[in-house]
Structure formats: structure tokens, C-alpha cells
Short mmCIF file of C-alpha atoms in Angstrom, two decimals:
data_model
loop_
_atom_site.label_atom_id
_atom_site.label_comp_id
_atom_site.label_asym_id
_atom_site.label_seq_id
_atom_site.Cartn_x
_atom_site.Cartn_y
_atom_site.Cartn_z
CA UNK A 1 180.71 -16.55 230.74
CA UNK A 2 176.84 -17.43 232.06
CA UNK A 3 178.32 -20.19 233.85
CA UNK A 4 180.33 -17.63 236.79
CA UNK A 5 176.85 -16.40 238.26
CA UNK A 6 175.49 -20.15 238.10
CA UNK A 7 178.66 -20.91 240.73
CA UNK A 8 178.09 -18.51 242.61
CA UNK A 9 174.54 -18.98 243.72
CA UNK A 10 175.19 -22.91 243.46
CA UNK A 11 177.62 -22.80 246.37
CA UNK A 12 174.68 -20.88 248.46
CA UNK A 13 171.95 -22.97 248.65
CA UNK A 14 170.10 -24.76 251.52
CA UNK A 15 169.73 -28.23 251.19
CA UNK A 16 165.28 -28.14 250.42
CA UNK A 17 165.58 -25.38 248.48
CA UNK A 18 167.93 -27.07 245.54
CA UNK A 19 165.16 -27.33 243.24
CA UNK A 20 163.92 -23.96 243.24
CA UNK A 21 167.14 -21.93 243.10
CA UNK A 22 168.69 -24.14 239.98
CA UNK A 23 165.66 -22.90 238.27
CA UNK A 24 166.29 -19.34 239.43
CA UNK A 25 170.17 -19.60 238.05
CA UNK A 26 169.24 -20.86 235.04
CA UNK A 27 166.73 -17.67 234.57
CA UNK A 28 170.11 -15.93 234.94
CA UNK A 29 172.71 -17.93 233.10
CA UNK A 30 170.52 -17.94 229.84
CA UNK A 31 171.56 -21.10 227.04
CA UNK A 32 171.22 -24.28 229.25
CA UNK A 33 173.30 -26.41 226.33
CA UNK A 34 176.06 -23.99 227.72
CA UNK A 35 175.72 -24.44 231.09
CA UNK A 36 178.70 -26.49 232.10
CA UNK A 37 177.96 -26.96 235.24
CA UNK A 38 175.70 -30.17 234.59
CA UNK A 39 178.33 -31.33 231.95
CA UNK A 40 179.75 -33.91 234.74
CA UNK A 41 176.65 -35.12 235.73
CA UNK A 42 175.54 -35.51 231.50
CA UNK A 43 178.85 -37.22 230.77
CA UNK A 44 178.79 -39.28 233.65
CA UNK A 45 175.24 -40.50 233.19
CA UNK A 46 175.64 -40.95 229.57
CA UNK A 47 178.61 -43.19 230.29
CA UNK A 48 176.45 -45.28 232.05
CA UNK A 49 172.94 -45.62 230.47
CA UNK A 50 175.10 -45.65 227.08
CA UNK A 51 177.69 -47.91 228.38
CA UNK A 52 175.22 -50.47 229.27
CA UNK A 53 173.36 -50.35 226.30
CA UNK A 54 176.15 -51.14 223.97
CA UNK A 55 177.40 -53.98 225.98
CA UNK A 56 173.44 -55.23 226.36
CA UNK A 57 172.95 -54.65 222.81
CA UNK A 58 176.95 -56.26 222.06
CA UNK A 59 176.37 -59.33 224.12
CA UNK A 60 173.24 -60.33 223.65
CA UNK A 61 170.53 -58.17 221.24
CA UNK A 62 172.93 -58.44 218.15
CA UNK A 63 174.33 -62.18 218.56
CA UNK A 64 170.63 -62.73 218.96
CA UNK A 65 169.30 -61.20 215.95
CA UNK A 66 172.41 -62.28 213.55
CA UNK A 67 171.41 -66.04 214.66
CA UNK A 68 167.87 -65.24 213.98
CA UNK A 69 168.96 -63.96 210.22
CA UNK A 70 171.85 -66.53 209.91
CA UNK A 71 169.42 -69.71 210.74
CA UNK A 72 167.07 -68.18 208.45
CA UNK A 73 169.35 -67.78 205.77
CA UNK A 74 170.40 -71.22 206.02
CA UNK A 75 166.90 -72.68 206.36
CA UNK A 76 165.92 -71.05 202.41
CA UNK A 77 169.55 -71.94 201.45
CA UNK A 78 168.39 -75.40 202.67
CA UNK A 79 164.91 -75.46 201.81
CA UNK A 80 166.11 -74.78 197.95
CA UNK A 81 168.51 -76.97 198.06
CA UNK A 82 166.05 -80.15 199.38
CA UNK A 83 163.47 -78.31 196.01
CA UNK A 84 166.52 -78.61 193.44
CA UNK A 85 167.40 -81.95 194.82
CA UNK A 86 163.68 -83.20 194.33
CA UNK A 87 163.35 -81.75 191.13
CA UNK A 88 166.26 -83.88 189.90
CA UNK A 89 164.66 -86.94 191.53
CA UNK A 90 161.37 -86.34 189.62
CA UNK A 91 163.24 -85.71 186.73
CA UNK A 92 165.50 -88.72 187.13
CA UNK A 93 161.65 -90.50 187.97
CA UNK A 94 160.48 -88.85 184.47
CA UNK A 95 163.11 -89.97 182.17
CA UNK A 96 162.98 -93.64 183.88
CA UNK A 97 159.57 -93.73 183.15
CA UNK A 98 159.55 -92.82 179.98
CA UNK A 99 162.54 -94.98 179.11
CA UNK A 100 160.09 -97.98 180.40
CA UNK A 101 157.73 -97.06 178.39
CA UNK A 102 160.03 -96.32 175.14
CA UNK A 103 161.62 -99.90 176.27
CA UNK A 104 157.52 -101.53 176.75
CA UNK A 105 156.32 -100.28 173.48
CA UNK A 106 159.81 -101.74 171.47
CA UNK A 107 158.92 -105.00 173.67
CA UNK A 108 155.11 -105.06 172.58
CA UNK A 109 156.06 -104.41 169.33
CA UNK A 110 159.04 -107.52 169.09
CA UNK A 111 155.81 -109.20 170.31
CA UNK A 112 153.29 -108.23 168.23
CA UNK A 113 155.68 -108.69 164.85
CA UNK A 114 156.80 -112.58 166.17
CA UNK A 115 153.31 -113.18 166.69
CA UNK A 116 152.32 -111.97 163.15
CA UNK A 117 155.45 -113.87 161.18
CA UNK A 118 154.34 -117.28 163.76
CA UNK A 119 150.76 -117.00 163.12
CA UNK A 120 152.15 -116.24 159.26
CA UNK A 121 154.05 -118.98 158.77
CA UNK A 122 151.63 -121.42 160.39
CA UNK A 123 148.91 -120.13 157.99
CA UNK A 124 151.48 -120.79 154.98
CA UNK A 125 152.48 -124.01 156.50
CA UNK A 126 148.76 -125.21 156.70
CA UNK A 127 147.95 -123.53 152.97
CA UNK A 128 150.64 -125.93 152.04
CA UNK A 129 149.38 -128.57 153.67
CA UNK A 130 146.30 -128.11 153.04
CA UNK A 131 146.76 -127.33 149.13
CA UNK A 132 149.19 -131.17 149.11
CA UNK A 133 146.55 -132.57 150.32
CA UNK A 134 144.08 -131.30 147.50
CA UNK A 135 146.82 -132.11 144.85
CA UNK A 136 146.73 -135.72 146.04
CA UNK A 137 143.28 -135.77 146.45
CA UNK A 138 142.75 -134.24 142.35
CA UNK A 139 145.42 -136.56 141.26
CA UNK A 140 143.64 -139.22 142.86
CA UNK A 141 139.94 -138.27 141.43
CA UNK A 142 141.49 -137.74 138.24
CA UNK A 143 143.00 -141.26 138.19
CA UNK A 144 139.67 -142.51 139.69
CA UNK A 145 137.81 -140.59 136.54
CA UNK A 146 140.41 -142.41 134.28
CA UNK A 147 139.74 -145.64 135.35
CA UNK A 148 136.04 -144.85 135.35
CA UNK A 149 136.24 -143.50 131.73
CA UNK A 150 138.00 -146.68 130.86
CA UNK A 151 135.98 -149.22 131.81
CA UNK A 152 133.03 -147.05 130.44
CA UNK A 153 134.71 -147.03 127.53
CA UNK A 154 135.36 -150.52 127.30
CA UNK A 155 131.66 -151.16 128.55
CA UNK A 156 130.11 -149.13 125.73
CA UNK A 157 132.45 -150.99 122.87
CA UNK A 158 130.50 -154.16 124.85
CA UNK A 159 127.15 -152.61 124.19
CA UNK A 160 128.12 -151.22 121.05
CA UNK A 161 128.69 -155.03 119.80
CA UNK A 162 126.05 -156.43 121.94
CA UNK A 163 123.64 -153.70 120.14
CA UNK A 164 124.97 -154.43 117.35
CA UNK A 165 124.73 -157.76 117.62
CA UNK A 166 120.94 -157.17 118.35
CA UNK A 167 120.64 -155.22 115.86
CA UNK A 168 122.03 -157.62 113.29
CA UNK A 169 119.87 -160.51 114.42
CA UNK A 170 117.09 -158.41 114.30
CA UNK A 171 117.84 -157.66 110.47
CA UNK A 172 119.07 -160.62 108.79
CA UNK A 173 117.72 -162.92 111.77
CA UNK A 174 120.41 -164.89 112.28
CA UNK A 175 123.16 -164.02 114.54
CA UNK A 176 126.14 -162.65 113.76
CA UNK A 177 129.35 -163.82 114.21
CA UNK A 178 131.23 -162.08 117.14
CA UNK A 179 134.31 -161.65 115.77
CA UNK A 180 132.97 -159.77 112.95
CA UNK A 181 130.63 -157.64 115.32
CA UNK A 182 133.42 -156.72 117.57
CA UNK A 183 135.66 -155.74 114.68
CA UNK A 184 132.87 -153.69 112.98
CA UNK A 185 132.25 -151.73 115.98
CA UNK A 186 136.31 -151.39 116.48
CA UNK A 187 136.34 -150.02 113.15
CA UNK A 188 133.34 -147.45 113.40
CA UNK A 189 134.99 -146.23 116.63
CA UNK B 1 158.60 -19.23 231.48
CA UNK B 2 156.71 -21.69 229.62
CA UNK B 3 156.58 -19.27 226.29
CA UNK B 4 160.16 -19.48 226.19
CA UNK B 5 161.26 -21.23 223.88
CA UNK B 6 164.96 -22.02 225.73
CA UNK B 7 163.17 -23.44 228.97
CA UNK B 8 162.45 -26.42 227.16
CA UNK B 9 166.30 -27.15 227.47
CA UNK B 10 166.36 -26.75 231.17
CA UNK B 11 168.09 -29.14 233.21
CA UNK B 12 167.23 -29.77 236.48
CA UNK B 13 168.22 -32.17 239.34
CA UNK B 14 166.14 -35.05 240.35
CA UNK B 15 168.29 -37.01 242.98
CA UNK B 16 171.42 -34.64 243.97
CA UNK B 17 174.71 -36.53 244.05
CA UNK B 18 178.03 -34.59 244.32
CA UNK B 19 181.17 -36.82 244.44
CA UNK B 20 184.50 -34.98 244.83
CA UNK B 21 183.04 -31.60 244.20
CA UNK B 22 181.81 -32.52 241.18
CA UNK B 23 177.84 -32.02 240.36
CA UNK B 24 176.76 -35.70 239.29
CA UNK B 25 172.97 -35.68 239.99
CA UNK B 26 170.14 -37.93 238.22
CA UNK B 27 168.75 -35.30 236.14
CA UNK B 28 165.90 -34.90 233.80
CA UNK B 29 168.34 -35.54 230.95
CA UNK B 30 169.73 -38.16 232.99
CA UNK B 31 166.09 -40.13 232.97
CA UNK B 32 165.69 -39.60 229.29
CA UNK B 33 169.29 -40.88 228.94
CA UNK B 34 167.99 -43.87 231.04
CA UNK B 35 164.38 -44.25 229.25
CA UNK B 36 166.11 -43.64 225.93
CA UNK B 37 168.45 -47.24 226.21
CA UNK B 38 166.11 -48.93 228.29
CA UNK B 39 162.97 -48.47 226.06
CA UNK B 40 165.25 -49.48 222.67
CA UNK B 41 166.74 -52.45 224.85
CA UNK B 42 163.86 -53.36 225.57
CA UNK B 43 162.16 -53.60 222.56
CA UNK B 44 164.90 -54.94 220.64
CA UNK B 45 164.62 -57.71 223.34
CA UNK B 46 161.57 -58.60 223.82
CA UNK B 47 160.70 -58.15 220.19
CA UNK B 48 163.51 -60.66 219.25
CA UNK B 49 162.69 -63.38 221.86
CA UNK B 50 160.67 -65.58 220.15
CA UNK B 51 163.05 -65.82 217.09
CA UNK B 52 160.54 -66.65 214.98
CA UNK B 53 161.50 -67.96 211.56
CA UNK B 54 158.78 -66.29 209.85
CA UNK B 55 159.56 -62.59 211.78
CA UNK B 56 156.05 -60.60 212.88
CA UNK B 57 155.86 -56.60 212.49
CA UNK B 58 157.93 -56.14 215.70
CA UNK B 59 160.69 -58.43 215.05
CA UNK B 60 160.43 -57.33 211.86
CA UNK B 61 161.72 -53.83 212.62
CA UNK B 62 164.51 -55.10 215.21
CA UNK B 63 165.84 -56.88 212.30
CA UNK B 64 165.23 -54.17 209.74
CA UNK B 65 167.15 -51.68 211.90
CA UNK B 66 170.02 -53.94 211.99
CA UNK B 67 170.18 -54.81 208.72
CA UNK B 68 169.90 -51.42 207.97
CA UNK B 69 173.04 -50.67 209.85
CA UNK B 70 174.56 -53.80 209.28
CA UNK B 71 174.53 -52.95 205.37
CA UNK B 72 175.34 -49.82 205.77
CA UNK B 73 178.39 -50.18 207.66
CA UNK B 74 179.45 -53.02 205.18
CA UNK B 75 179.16 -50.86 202.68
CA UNK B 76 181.15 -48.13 204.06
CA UNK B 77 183.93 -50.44 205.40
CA UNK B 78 183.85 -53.65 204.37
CA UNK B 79 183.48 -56.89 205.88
CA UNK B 80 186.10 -56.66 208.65
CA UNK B 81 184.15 -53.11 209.57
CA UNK B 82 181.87 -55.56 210.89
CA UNK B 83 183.32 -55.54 214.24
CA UNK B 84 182.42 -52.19 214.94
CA UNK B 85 179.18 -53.15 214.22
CA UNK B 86 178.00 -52.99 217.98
CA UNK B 87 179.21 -49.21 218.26
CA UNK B 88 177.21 -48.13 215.16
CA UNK B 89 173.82 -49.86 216.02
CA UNK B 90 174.54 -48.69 219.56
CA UNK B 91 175.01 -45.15 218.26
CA UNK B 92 172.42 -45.31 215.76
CA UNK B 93 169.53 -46.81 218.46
CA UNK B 94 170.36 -44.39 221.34
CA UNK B 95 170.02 -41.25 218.64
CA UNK B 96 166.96 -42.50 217.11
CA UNK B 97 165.63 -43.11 220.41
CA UNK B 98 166.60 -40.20 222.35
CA UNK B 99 165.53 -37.75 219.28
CA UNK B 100 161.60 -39.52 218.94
CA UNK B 101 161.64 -39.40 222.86
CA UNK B 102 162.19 -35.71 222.49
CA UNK B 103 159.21 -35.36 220.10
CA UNK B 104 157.03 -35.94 223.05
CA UNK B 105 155.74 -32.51 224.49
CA UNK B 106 157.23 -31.54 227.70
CA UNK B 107 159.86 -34.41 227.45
CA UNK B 108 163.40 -33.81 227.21
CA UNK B 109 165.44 -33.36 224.04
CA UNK B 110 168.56 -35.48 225.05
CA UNK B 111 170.77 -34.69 222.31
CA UNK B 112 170.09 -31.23 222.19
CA UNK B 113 172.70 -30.82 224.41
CA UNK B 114 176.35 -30.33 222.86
CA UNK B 115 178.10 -32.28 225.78
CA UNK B 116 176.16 -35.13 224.87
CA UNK B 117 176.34 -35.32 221.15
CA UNK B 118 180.32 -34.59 221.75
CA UNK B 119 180.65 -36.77 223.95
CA UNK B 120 179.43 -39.68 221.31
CA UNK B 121 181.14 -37.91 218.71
CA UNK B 122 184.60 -38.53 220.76
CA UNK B 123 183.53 -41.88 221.47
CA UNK B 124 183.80 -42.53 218.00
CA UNK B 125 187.06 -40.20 216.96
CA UNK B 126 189.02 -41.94 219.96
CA UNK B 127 188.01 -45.58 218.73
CA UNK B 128 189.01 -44.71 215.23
CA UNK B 129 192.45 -43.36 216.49
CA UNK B 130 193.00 -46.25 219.05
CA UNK B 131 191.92 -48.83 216.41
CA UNK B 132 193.70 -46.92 213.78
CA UNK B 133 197.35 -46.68 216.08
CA UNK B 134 196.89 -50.65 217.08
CA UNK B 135 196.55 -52.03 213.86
CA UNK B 136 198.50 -50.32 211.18
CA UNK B 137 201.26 -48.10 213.82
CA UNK B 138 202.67 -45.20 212.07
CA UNK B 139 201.53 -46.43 208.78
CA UNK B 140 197.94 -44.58 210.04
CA UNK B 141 199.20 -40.87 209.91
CA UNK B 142 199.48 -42.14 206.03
CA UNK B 143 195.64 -41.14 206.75
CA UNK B 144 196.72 -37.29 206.04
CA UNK B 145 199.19 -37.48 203.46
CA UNK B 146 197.13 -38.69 200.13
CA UNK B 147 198.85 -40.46 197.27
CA UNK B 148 199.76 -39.17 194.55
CA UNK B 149 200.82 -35.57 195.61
CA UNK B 150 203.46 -33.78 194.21
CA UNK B 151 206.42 -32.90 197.03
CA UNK B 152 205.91 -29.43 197.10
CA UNK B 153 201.75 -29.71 197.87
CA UNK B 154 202.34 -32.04 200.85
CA UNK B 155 202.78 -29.75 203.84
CA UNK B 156 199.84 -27.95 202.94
CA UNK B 157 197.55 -31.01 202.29
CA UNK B 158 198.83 -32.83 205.19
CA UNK B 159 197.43 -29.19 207.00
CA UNK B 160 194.10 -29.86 205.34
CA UNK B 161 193.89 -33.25 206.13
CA UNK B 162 194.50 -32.48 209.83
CA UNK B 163 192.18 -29.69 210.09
CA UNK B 164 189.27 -31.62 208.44
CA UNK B 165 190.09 -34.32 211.36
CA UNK B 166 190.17 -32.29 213.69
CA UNK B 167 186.74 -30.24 213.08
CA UNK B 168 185.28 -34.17 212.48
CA UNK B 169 184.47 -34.73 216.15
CA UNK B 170 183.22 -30.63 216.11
CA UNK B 171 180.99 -31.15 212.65
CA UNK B 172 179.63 -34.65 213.88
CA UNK B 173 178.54 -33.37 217.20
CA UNK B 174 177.65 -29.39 216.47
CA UNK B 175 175.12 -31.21 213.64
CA UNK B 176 172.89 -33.28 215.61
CA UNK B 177 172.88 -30.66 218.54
CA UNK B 178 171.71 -27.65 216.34
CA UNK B 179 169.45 -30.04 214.25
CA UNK B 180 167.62 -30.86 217.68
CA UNK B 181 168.23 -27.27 219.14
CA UNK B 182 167.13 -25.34 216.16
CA UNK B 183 163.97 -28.02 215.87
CA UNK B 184 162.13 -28.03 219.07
CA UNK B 185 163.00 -24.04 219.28
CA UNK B 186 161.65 -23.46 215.94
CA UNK B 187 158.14 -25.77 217.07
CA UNK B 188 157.89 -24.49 220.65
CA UNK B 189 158.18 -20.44 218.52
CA UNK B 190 155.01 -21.31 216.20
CA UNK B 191 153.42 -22.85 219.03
CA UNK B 192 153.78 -19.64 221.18
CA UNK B 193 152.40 -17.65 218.10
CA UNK B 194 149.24 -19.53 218.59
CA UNK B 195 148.86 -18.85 222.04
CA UNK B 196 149.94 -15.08 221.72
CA UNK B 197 147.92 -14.86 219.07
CA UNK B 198 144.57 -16.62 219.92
CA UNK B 199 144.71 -14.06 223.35
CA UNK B 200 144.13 -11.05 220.68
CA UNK B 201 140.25 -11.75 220.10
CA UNK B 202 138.41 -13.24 217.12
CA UNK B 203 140.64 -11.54 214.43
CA UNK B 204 143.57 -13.32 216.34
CA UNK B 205 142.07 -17.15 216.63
CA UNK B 206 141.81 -16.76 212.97
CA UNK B 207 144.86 -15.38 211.97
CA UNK B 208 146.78 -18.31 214.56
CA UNK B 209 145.38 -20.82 212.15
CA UNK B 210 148.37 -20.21 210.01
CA UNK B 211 150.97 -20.63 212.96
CA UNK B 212 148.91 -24.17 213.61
CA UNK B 213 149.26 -25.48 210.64
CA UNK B 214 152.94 -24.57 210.57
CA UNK B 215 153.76 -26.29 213.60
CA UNK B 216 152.04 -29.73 212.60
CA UNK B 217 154.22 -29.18 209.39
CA UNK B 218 157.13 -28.39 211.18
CA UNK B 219 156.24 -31.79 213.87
CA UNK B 220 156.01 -33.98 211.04
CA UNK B 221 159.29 -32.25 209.57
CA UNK B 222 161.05 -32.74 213.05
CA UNK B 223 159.93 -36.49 213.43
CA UNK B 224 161.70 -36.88 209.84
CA UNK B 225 164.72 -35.04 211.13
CA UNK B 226 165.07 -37.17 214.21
CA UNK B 227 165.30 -39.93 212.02
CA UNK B 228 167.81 -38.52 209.54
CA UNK B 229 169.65 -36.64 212.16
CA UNK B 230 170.25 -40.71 213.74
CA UNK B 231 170.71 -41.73 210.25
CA UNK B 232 173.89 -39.25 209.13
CA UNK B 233 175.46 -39.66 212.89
CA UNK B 234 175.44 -43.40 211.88
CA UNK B 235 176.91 -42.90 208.17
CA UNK B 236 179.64 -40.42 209.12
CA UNK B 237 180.64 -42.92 211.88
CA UNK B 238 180.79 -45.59 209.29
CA UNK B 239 182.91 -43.36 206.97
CA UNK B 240 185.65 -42.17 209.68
CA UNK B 241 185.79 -45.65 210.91
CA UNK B 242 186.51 -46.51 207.30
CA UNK B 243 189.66 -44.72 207.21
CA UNK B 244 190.33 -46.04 210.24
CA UNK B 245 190.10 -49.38 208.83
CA UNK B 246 192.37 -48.22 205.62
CA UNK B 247 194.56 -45.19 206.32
CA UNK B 248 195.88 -45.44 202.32
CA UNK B 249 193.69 -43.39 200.51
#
């Protein structure tokens, strides 16, 4: 088609003058995309520049950028896993703690209630000791006021007849006999 | 010559070299072929060699584009797709490359040639048939007879099937060139009604405001097309490879 002309004034030219007459035939053959005469050269130099790139990009771009993504990927998968694992350990931390401190307050308060019965029973203890103590001593006042009652009594049956007796002697002026005295006053009292 | 809008397609020969008869000089499209790898090998290189854990905007993109793909292709295929994982990315970088390289004015458009877009789109139908034969045998032309068909249907599906294979390489390739054709064409037309029109006086400068503003439209619409353009080359690759991968429907 376009491409017969092309030939034809391709096998022509001088050697200096390459440049200029391609540009003339393609004036003449019209579509370049259809010019077949550079398809060698195209395919040829697309085999190479493209051949290269995919083994640069094969051998080392992409093994380069998967290990990039792959050792990131593992360093978040890693990272959360080390997070999660600390969270249980504070957690685990937590519920220790607070079961030492449930444990601590039951303790103080074991403590605190044996110190109360102790303290408690020593106060009963002591009331009771304290409140024997008083018995004996009331017991003992009150035997102490008997006897002291008694003898006053017996004293004041003594000064009853001794009075009396006075008494008697100062009335009639002679003194009386005892015996009748004492049993006088027994009788009055 | 340089308000027509086909020149920009030109090839022309840097460093003659004829083996055998055969034309195989370092051409323009030859350098962009070069710039196009080394420029994305590059900077998926150096962008990559600190492997920092905590990526920075660079790296960041490196590993954005081939998670991109890498997702993409798993999704298509599958886990064991992953080994054509290199061909993809390789596919998808040199496209995206090649297309944004072609954005720059008075650079060459790469993939607006149809030798070189079927060329890649052969690169992929031969490794799907090569895989396809080596792995599952015979069991792979099951790829053109679906289940599930009554008797009578099969011939005639099993015609389908094979033409829709065989226009695969055509539609992948034909796409991306006209895309890129049709593109710059349609830019480097607007951009001559500027210029044709500004040379007609006052009234003209004012009326090539319009063509302007449509070709900074049409840029912007071209840089998204060189991306999407890259994008659908990489997805259909994923798909064919698919069947590759599993010839039973």
C-alpha cells in the first residue's frame, strides 16, 4: 500500500542524506503507524528495553517491594501481638492486685474482729475480777458493820444499865442492885 | 509540517543499524521505548531503596502501584495468578509510562503505534496459550466449549468462542493504539485551530479562546486516558490469563 514508494526511495539513498529523505518518504507514504518498514526496528527495540525491564522489575524491583510489604505486615502482626500479650499481663497484674487487696482487707478484718473479742474478753475477765473482788470486799464491810453493830449494841445495853444505874442512885440514892438494873434494861429493850 | 496533526507520529532514525536486510535502527520511538523502562526502573528503584518501614510519598507510590496490580490480578485469578504477577506490573508500568511520556509536547507517543501495542498484546495471548497447553494439555481447548450446552449449540459456540480469542490479541492492541492515536490527533487539531485562528486578526485571537480552552480540557482528559488506557491493558491481561489459569468455565 504506502509502504511500496517508502522501498523504493529507501533503497536510494546516500549514506549523509538518511535523515532527510526518511522524512521526505514519509511526506509520501502518509499514516506512519502503517509504515512497516520500521516495524523490525520497533519490535526489535521493544524486545529489548521491554525485555529488560521485566526481568529488572522480576528479579529485583518486585522481590524488593513484596519484602518491604511482607516485613511490614509482620512487624503490625507482631507489634499487636506484643499489645494483646501486655494487655493480658496488666490484666493478669490487675486481678492479682485486687485479689491482694480482697485477700488484705479479709486479713485486716480477721484482725481487727480477734482484737475486739481479746480486748472483749479481757474487759469481761477484769469486770469479773474486778466485781469478785467488790463482793468480797461488801461481804467483808458488811461483816465488819455486823460486828460493829454488835458490840455497839452490847455497849449501849452497858450504858443503858450503867445510866440506869446512875439514874437510880440519883433517885432513891442508894445503888441499885445490878442484877436487877441489867434485867430492867433487858426487859425495856 | 508541524500543523499536521500525523507528523507527530513520525518515526525517524537516530543511529542506523541494518542487520540482514532488515531496518533495525535506534529510533525516536526506540529512545522513548528506552526512557519509558529506564525512567519507571528507575524510580521504582531508587524510590524503594531505603525500605523504609514507615514508606515516604515516593515509596509510597512504588508500593501503591504494586499493590494496585498485585490486587487486581488476585482478584482476577486467584492466588496462583500470582506468578504472572511480573508480566502484569511489567505491562502495566511500561504503558503508564510510555502514555504520560507521550503527554510531553514534541515527545513521542510510544504506543501509538499498532506494532507496539500488538506486539505486547501477543506477548500476553502466547503466554496464556503456552501456560495454558503446559499445565492442563488438551483439557485447555475445554476453554471454547462452555458447560452446560446442549449438543446441537456446540459447533456454533465453540465458533464464537474461537473468534472472540482470536480478535483478543486484535481488541487488546487496536484499543490502546487508537486511544493514543485518536488523543494526541484530537489535541495537536484544537491546538492548530488556535494558531490558524489567532493569524486571522483581533476577531480571530478571540474567537481561538474557545479552541484553548478545549485543548487544556482535552490535556487533562488525555492524561486521564493514559492512565486508564494502562489500567484496562492491565485488567484484560488479568482476565485472559484467568482462563488461562482455569480453562472450565
Amino acid at each position: 500500500m504506502f509502504v511500496t514508494p517508502g522501498y523504493a526511495q529507501d533503497a536510494v539513498p546516500a549514506e549523509g542524506e538518511l535523515q532527510t529523505e526518511v522524512v521526505e518518504v514519509h511526506e509520501d507514504s502518509g499514516f506512519p503507524p502503517f509504515e512497516t518498514e520500521f516495524y523490525p526496528s520497533q519490535l526489535l527495540w521493544l524486545a529489548i528495553s521491554f525485555g529488560l525491564f521485566y526481568l529488572f522489575l522480576q528479579k529485583v524491583v518486585l522481590p524488593r517491594i513484596g519484602n518491604i510489604l511482607e516485613v511490614r505486615r509482620d512487624r503490625i502482626a507482631h507489634d499487636l501481638d506484643q499489645a494483646a500479650r501486655n494487655k493480658e499481663e496488666a490484666d493478669a497484674a490487675i486481678a492479682a492486685y485486687e485479689q491482694e487487696l480482697a485477700d488484705a482487707r479479709a486479713k485486716a478484718h480477721a484482725i481487727a474482729q480477734d482484737a475486739q473479742d481479746s480486748a472483749k474478753a479481757d474487759a469481761e475477765a477484769q469486770r469479773k475480777t474486778v466485781e469478785a473482788e467488790l463482793d468480797r470486799k461488801l461481804v467483808d464491810a458488811e461483816r465488819r458493820i455486823a460486828a460493829v453493830r454488835e458490840t455497839a449494841m452490847k455497849d449501849v445495853g452497858t450504858i443503858a444499865e450503867e445510866t440506869a444505874g446512875a439514874i437510880v442512885e440519883a433517885l432513891i440514892g442508894q445503888k441499885p442492885d445490878d442484877k436487877a438494873v441489867s434485867a430492867a434494861v433487858g426487859q425495856v429493850r | 509540517m508541524a500543523d499536521d496533526p500525523i507528523s507527530q507520529f513520525q518515526i525517524s532514525r537516530l543511529i542506523p543499524i541494518e542487520i540482514g536486510g532488515l531496518d533495525f535502527s535506534f529510533t525516536n520511538s526506540s529512545l522513548f521505548m528506552v526512557a519509558s523502562v529506564a525512567t519507571a526502573g528507575a524510580f521504582l528503584y531508587l524510590t524503594t531503596s531505603s525500605r523504609g518501614l514507615v514508606p515516604g510519598r515516593a515509596q509510597s507510590v512504588s508500593e501503591l502501584s504494586y499493590e494496585f496490580i498485585a490486587n487486581m490480578l488476585r482478584d482476577a485469578t486467584g492466588q496462583h495468578g500470582m506468578k504472572f504477577f511480573p508480566l502484569v506490573f511489567s505491562l502495566f508500568m511500561f504503558i503508564l509510562t510510555a502514555n504520560m511520556y507521550g503527554m510531553f509536547p514534541y515527545f513521542f507517543t510510544v504506543t501509538s503505534h499498532i506494532i507496539v501495542t500488538f506486539a505486547l498484546a501477543m506477548l500476553v495471548m502466547t503466554t496464556l496459550v503456552v501456560y495454558g497447553f503446559r499445565t492442563h494439555g488438551f483439557r485447555f481447548l475445554k476453554l471454547f466449549v462452555p458447560h452446560g450446552i446442549p449438543g446441537v449449540l456446540v459447533p456454533l459456540v465453540v465458533a464464537i468462542e474461537l473468534i472472540s480469542f482470536l480478535s483478543r490479541p486484535i481488541s487488546l492492541s487496536v484499543r490502546l493504539f487508537a486511544a493514543m492515536l485518536a488523543g494526541h490527533i484530537t489535541v495537536k487539531v484544537f491546538a492548530g485551530f488556535i494558531a490558524t485562528l489567532g493569524s486571522l486578526g483581533a476577531v480571530g485571537i478571540v474567537a481561538a479562546i474557545l479552541p484553548l480552552f478545549l485543548t487544556v480540557a482535552i490535556t487533562a482528559l488525555e492524561f486521564l486516558i493514559s492512565f486508564i488506557q494502562a489500567y484496562v491493558f492491565a485488567i484484560l491481561t488479568c482476565m485472559y490469563l484467568n482462563d488461562a489459569l482455569h480453562p472450565e468455565h
